Every structure is written in C-alpha cells, then in structure tokens.
CSV table of C-alpha atoms and ligand atoms in Angstrom, one decimal:
chain,number,residue,atom,x,y,z
A,1,MET,CA,-4.7,67.1,28.1
A,2,GLY,CA,-5.3,65.7,24.7
A,3,LYS,CA,-5.3,62.2,23.2
A,4,ALA,CA,-9.0,61.8,23.6
A,5,ARG,CA,-10.4,59.5,20.9
A,6,LEU,CA,-14.1,60.2,20.7
A,7,VAL,CA,-17.1,59.5,18.5
A,8,LEU,CA,-20.3,61.5,18.8
A,9,LEU,CA,-23.5,59.7,17.8
A,10,GLY,CA,-27.0,61.2,17.6
A,11,LYS,CA,-29.8,62.2,15.3
A,12,GLN,CA,-29.6,65.2,12.9
A,13,GLY,CA,-30.1,68.2,15.1
A,14,ALA,CA,-28.9,66.5,18.3
A,15,GLY,CA,-26.0,69.0,18.5
A,16,LYS,CA,-23.2,66.7,17.4
A,17,GLY,CA,-21.4,69.6,15.6
A,18,THR,CA,-21.7,72.0,18.5
A,19,GLN,CA,-20.6,69.5,21.1
A,20,ALA,CA,-17.8,68.0,18.9
A,21,GLU,CA,-16.4,71.5,18.5
A,22,ARG,CA,-16.4,72.1,22.2
A,23,LEU,CA,-14.8,68.7,23.1
A,24,SER,CA,-12.2,69.3,20.4
A,25,GLN,CA,-11.2,72.6,22.0
A,26,HIS,CA,-11.2,71.1,25.5
A,27,TYR,CA,-9.0,68.2,24.6
A,28,LYS,CA,-7.0,70.0,21.9
A,29,VAL,CA,-7.7,67.4,19.3
A,30,PRO,CA,-9.1,67.9,15.8
A,31,HIS,CA,-12.8,67.9,15.2
A,32,ILE,CA,-13.4,65.7,12.1
A,33,SER,CA,-16.8,66.2,10.6
A,34,THR,CA,-17.5,64.2,7.4
A,35,GLY,CA,-20.5,66.4,6.6
A,36,ASP,CA,-18.3,69.5,6.9
A,37,ALA,CA,-15.6,67.8,4.8
A,38,PHE,CA,-18.1,67.0,2.0
A,39,ARG,CA,-19.6,70.5,2.1
A,40,ALA,CA,-16.1,71.9,1.8
A,41,ALA,CA,-15.3,69.5,-1.1
A,42,ALA,CA,-18.5,70.5,-2.8
A,43,ARG,CA,-17.7,74.2,-2.5
A,44,SER,CA,-14.2,73.7,-3.8
A,45,GLY,CA,-15.6,71.9,-6.9
A,46,SER,CA,-13.4,68.9,-6.4
A,47,GLU,CA,-14.3,65.5,-8.0
A,48,LEU,CA,-15.2,64.1,-4.5
A,49,GLY,CA,-17.4,67.1,-3.8
A,50,ALA,CA,-19.2,66.7,-7.1
A,51,LYS,CA,-19.8,63.0,-6.3
A,52,ALA,CA,-21.0,63.7,-2.8
A,53,GLN,CA,-23.3,66.6,-3.5
A,54,ALA,CA,-26.2,64.8,-5.1
A,55,TYR,CA,-26.5,62.4,-2.2
A,56,MET,CA,-26.2,65.2,0.4
A,57,GLN,CA,-28.8,67.4,-1.2
A,58,ALA,CA,-31.3,64.5,-1.3
A,59,GLY,CA,-30.5,63.6,2.3
A,60,GLU,CA,-29.1,60.2,1.4
A,61,LEU,CA,-25.9,58.7,2.7
A,62,VAL,CA,-22.8,59.2,0.6
A,63,PRO,CA,-21.4,55.7,-0.4
A,64,ASP,CA,-19.3,54.1,2.3
A,65,ASN,CA,-16.1,53.8,0.1
A,66,LEU,CA,-16.0,57.6,-0.4
A,67,VAL,CA,-16.7,58.3,3.3
A,68,VAL,CA,-14.2,55.8,4.6
A,69,GLY,CA,-11.5,57.1,2.2
A,70,ILE,CA,-11.9,60.7,3.5
A,71,VAL,CA,-11.8,59.7,7.2
A,72,LYS,CA,-8.7,57.6,6.6
A,73,GLU,CA,-7.0,60.6,5.1
A,74,TYR,CA,-8.0,62.9,8.0
A,75,LEU,CA,-7.0,60.4,10.7
A,76,ALA,CA,-3.6,59.8,9.0
A,77,ASP,CA,-2.9,63.5,8.6
A,78,GLU,CA,-4.1,64.9,11.9
A,79,GLY,CA,-5.7,62.2,14.1
A,80,GLY,CA,-2.5,60.8,15.7
A,81,ASP,CA,-3.0,62.6,19.0
A,82,GLY,CA,-6.7,62.0,19.3
A,83,PHE,CA,-9.8,63.2,17.5
A,84,VAL,CA,-13.5,63.9,17.8
A,85,LEU,CA,-15.5,62.2,15.0
A,86,ASP,CA,-18.8,63.9,14.2
A,87,GLY,CA,-21.1,62.3,11.6
A,88,PHE,CA,-19.0,59.2,11.2
A,89,PRO,CA,-19.6,56.3,11.5
A,90,ARG,CA,-23.2,56.3,10.3
A,91,ASN,CA,-23.7,52.6,9.8
A,92,VAL,CA,-22.2,49.3,11.0
A,93,PRO,CA,-19.9,48.8,7.9
A,94,GLN,CA,-18.4,52.3,8.5
A,95,ALA,CA,-17.9,51.4,12.2
A,96,GLU,CA,-16.2,48.2,11.2
A,97,ALA,CA,-13.9,50.2,8.9
A,98,LEU,CA,-13.1,52.6,11.7
A,99,ARG,CA,-12.2,49.8,14.0
A,100,GLU,CA,-9.8,48.4,11.5
A,101,MET,CA,-8.3,51.8,10.9
A,102,LEU,CA,-7.7,52.5,14.6
A,103,GLY,CA,-6.2,49.1,15.4
A,104,PRO,CA,-5.7,47.9,19.0
A,105,GLU,CA,-5.8,51.4,20.6
A,106,GLY,CA,-9.3,51.8,19.4
A,107,LEU,CA,-11.7,54.4,20.7
A,108,ASP,CA,-12.0,55.8,24.3
A,109,VAL,CA,-15.7,56.5,24.3
A,110,VAL,CA,-18.7,57.0,22.0
A,111,VAL,CA,-21.1,59.7,23.3
A,112,ASN,CA,-24.6,59.2,22.2
A,113,LEU,CA,-26.6,62.5,22.3
A,114,ASP,CA,-30.2,61.6,23.1
A,115,VAL,CA,-32.9,63.9,22.1
A,116,SER,CA,-36.5,63.5,21.0
A,117,THR,CA,-37.5,63.7,17.3
A,118,GLU,CA,-39.9,66.5,18.2
A,119,GLU,CA,-37.0,68.6,19.6
A,120,VAL,CA,-34.7,67.9,16.6
A,121,LEU,CA,-37.4,68.9,14.1
A,122,HIS,CA,-37.7,72.2,16.0
A,123,ARG,CA,-34.0,72.7,16.0
A,124,LEU,CA,-33.5,71.8,12.3
A,125,ALA,CA,-36.4,74.1,11.2
A,126,GLY,CA,-34.5,77.0,12.9
A,127,ARG,CA,-31.0,76.0,12.1
A,128,ARG,CA,-28.9,78.4,10.1
A,129,VAL,CA,-25.2,78.0,9.3
A,130,CYS,CA,-22.5,80.4,8.4
A,131,GLN,CA,-21.5,79.6,4.8
A,132,ASN,CA,-18.0,80.8,5.5
A,133,CYS,CA,-16.9,79.5,8.9
A,134,GLY,CA,-19.6,76.9,9.6
A,135,ALA,CA,-20.8,78.5,12.9
A,136,THR,CA,-24.3,77.3,13.7
A,137,TYR,CA,-27.2,79.4,14.8
A,138,ASN,CA,-30.9,78.9,15.5
A,139,ILE,CA,-33.3,81.6,14.5
A,140,TYR,CA,-35.6,80.8,17.5
A,141,ASP,CA,-33.1,80.2,20.3
A,142,ASN,CA,-29.8,81.6,19.3
A,143,PRO,CA,-30.0,84.0,16.3
A,144,PRO,CA,-27.0,85.9,14.9
A,145,LYS,CA,-26.9,89.5,16.3
A,146,VAL,CA,-27.5,90.9,12.8
A,147,PRO,CA,-30.0,88.7,10.9
A,148,GLY,CA,-28.2,86.7,8.1
A,149,LYS,CA,-24.7,87.7,9.2
A,150,CYS,CA,-22.3,85.6,11.2
A,151,ASP,CA,-21.3,87.1,14.6
A,152,ILE,CA,-17.8,85.5,14.3
A,153,CYS,CA,-16.7,86.2,10.8
A,154,GLY,CA,-19.4,88.3,9.2
A,155,GLY,CA,-20.1,85.6,6.6
A,156,VAL,CA,-23.6,84.9,5.2
A,157,VAL,CA,-25.8,82.8,7.5
A,158,ALA,CA,-28.2,80.7,5.6
A,159,GLN,CA,-30.2,77.5,5.8
A,160,ARG,CA,-28.4,74.3,4.8
A,161,ALA,CA,-29.4,73.0,1.4
A,162,ASP,CA,-30.4,69.7,3.0
A,163,ASP,CA,-32.5,71.2,5.8
A,164,THR,CA,-35.6,71.1,3.6
A,165,GLU,CA,-38.6,69.3,5.1
A,166,GLU,CA,-38.3,66.4,2.6
A,167,ALA,CA,-34.6,65.9,3.1
A,168,ILE,CA,-34.9,66.1,6.9
A,169,ARG,CA,-37.6,63.4,6.9
A,170,LEU,CA,-35.4,61.1,4.8
A,171,ARG,CA,-32.3,61.8,6.9
A,172,LEU,CA,-34.2,60.9,10.1
A,173,GLU,CA,-35.5,57.7,8.5
A,174,ILE,CA,-32.0,56.8,7.5
A,175,TYR,CA,-30.8,57.6,11.0
A,176,GLU,CA,-33.3,55.1,12.5
A,177,SER,CA,-32.5,52.3,10.0
A,178,ALA,CA,-28.8,52.7,9.4
A,179,THR,CA,-27.3,54.7,12.3
A,180,ALA,CA,-29.4,53.8,15.4
A,181,PRO,CA,-28.1,50.2,15.3
A,182,LEU,CA,-24.7,51.6,16.2
A,183,VAL,CA,-26.0,52.5,19.7
A,184,GLU,CA,-26.4,48.8,20.5
A,185,TRP,CA,-23.2,47.9,18.5
A,186,TYR,CA,-21.0,50.2,20.6
A,187,ALA,CA,-22.9,49.4,23.9
A,188,LYS,CA,-21.9,45.8,23.4
A,189,GLN,CA,-18.3,46.8,23.2
A,190,GLY,CA,-18.6,48.8,26.4
A,191,LEU,CA,-17.8,52.0,24.6
A,192,LEU,CA,-21.2,53.8,24.8
A,193,VAL,CA,-22.4,56.6,27.1
A,194,THR,CA,-25.8,58.1,26.4
A,195,ILE,CA,-26.4,61.6,27.7
A,196,ASP,CA,-29.5,63.8,27.7
A,197,ALA,CA,-29.0,66.2,24.8
A,198,SER,CA,-32.0,68.4,25.5
A,199,GLY,CA,-31.5,71.9,26.9
A,200,SER,CA,-29.0,74.6,26.1
A,201,PRO,CA,-25.6,73.9,24.4
A,202,ASP,CA,-23.9,74.8,27.7
A,203,GLU,CA,-26.0,72.3,29.6
A,204,VAL,CA,-25.3,69.6,27.1
A,205,ALA,CA,-21.6,70.4,27.0
A,206,SER,CA,-21.2,70.0,30.7
A,207,ARG,CA,-23.0,66.6,30.6
A,208,ALA,CA,-20.9,65.5,27.6
A,209,LEU,CA,-17.6,66.6,29.3
A,210,ALA,CA,-18.5,64.8,32.6
A,211,ALA,CA,-19.4,61.7,30.6
A,212,VAL,CA,-16.1,61.7,28.7
A,213,GLU,CA,-14.0,62.5,31.8
A,214,ALA,CA,-15.6,59.6,33.6
A,215,ALA,CA,-14.9,57.3,30.6
A,216,LEU,CA,-11.3,58.5,30.4
A,217,GLY,CA,-11.0,57.5,34.0
A,218,ALA,CA,-9.3,60.6,35.4
A,219,PRO,CA,-10.7,64.0,36.2
A,220,HIS,CA,-7.9,65.9,34.3
A,221,GLY,CA,-7.1,63.6,31.4
A,222,ARG,CA,-4.8,60.6,31.6
A,223,PRO,CA,-1.2,61.3,32.5
A,224,GLY,CA,1.2,59.5,30.2
A,225,ARG,CA,-1.3,59.1,27.3
B,1,AMP,P1,-24.0,66.1,8.4
B,1,AMP,O1,-23.4,67.4,8.3
B,1,AMP,O2,-23.3,65.2,9.4
B,1,AMP,O3,-25.5,66.1,8.7
B,1,AMP,O4,-23.9,65.4,7.0
B,1,AMP,C1,-24.5,66.0,5.8
B,1,AMP,C2,-24.6,64.9,4.7
B,1,AMP,O5,-23.3,64.5,4.4
B,1,AMP,C3,-25.4,63.7,5.1
B,1,AMP,O6,-26.8,63.8,5.0
B,1,AMP,C4,-24.8,62.7,4.1
B,1,AMP,O7,-25.3,62.9,2.8
B,1,AMP,C5,-23.3,63.1,4.0
B,1,AMP,N1,-22.5,62.4,5.1
B,1,AMP,C6,-21.9,62.9,6.1
B,1,AMP,N2,-21.3,62.0,6.9
B,1,AMP,C7,-21.6,60.8,6.3
B,1,AMP,C8,-21.3,59.4,6.5
B,1,AMP,N3,-20.5,59.1,7.6
B,1,AMP,N4,-21.7,58.5,5.7
B,1,AMP,C9,-22.5,58.8,4.6
B,1,AMP,N5,-22.8,60.1,4.3
B,1,AMP,C10,-22.4,61.1,5.1
C-alpha cells in the first residue's frame, strides 16, 4: 500500500476534501489541500496567510507563485512516498509547475469528481466546517450531532467565510474559466478518470477507490513501488 500519486479535480462542493481524506487514509499518503494550508496560514497570522486571505475571502484565486511555493514545500517535506492533492492545480500554469516539480515519475491518476452545479450549490449552502480540525458537515444531509459542535473534536462548526452567495458564484465562474480546462489537459495525457460524484460520501468513495485501483493497475496497490 502507499505510493499513490493522485490529484483530485472538481467544482467547489464536489467533495474533493472528503474524498481526498479517504484516499489519503487508504493509501497512507498525505492529503495536501492548498485551501486548508492557506486557511491555516491565515489563522496563524503569518505573512503568507495575510497575503492569501483577501483573495480567499473574495473567492478569487491566490496568485500562482504563492500557491506553487507552498505546494513545493509540502511535496518536498512529506510527498516522497505519494500524496493526494486537493485544490491544486487549479489552472494550466499550476499544472505545468506541478509537472516540472514531479519530474519523470509524474502522477498516477487525476480523479475528476463530476457533479451538477445545482447539486454543488445545495451542498455549499449547507456546508459547515469545524474551525479546529477541518471536519466537514452539511446541515441538511450530515449535521453534527450537537448543532454547531464538531462530533470529532468538539470544536466550533461554522460556515466558511468564502461560502457566501457572492463568493460561491465567483468561485464557480473561476472554476469554469480557469480550472475546467484541466480536465481536457489531463485527459490528453491519459491521466484522467471522471467519476460520478453525486450521492453519498460512501458511494462516491467506492467509485473513487475503484477508479484509482484500476488506474494503478493492481487490485491491492503495486508491489515494489
Ligand atoms: P478550497 O478550500 O480548495 O476551496 O480553497 C479555498 C480558497 O483558497 C480558494 O477559493 C482560493 O482563494 C485559495 N486557493 C486554494 N487552492 C488554490 C490554488 N491552487 N490556486 C489559487 N488559489 C487557491
């Protein structure tokens, strides 16, 4: 097990974070989320966090040089045995930077989580996130047992600052113009699998795992890698 080198693509609300976490646990490789990294940096009050925060709050992309820098650090520190990238790359220049970082070994597979805009709008309207551990809930489909309190760590569960109607609209527009072209870009390289990301997290997880296993070419990981 391990050594899977994965990217998750999909609209905001497609379930990238949830599925990335599950794949990361299954393959025992780190889950690297650029959004989580920026939110943590903003909370810690670092210079990077301060720079990223205004873009995030507005729903705009953080400039490529900041994003690429942070991913490079993460991959160098903890990505040697594989990784699940969530929220990166988000445009072609970032994908080109990633290709350069990874060198000849490259990626194993890019999983595209396909879900309708109508469904993601519903999910984002109900999305609530633990401000302490990052666990995600949905007040309609998967609420915390005690309202406003994380089942896992007891932290405060609240709406993300960028899950306002205006920021969501802008983020979905940016997804279409900047990120969606990556679907074709990775398909051309033979790296893309698209799965139906509607339904429950468990249903999507079993589709995602089946797709990754098929791409890795062996039902129980690849011996020797
Ligand atoms: P996420 O949690 O992936 O939805 O990311 C939240 C916000 O962080 C985004 O709306 C962007 O402002 C910023 N961000 C995260 N990843 C990237 C990226 N790869 N490129 C640019 N901005 C990003």
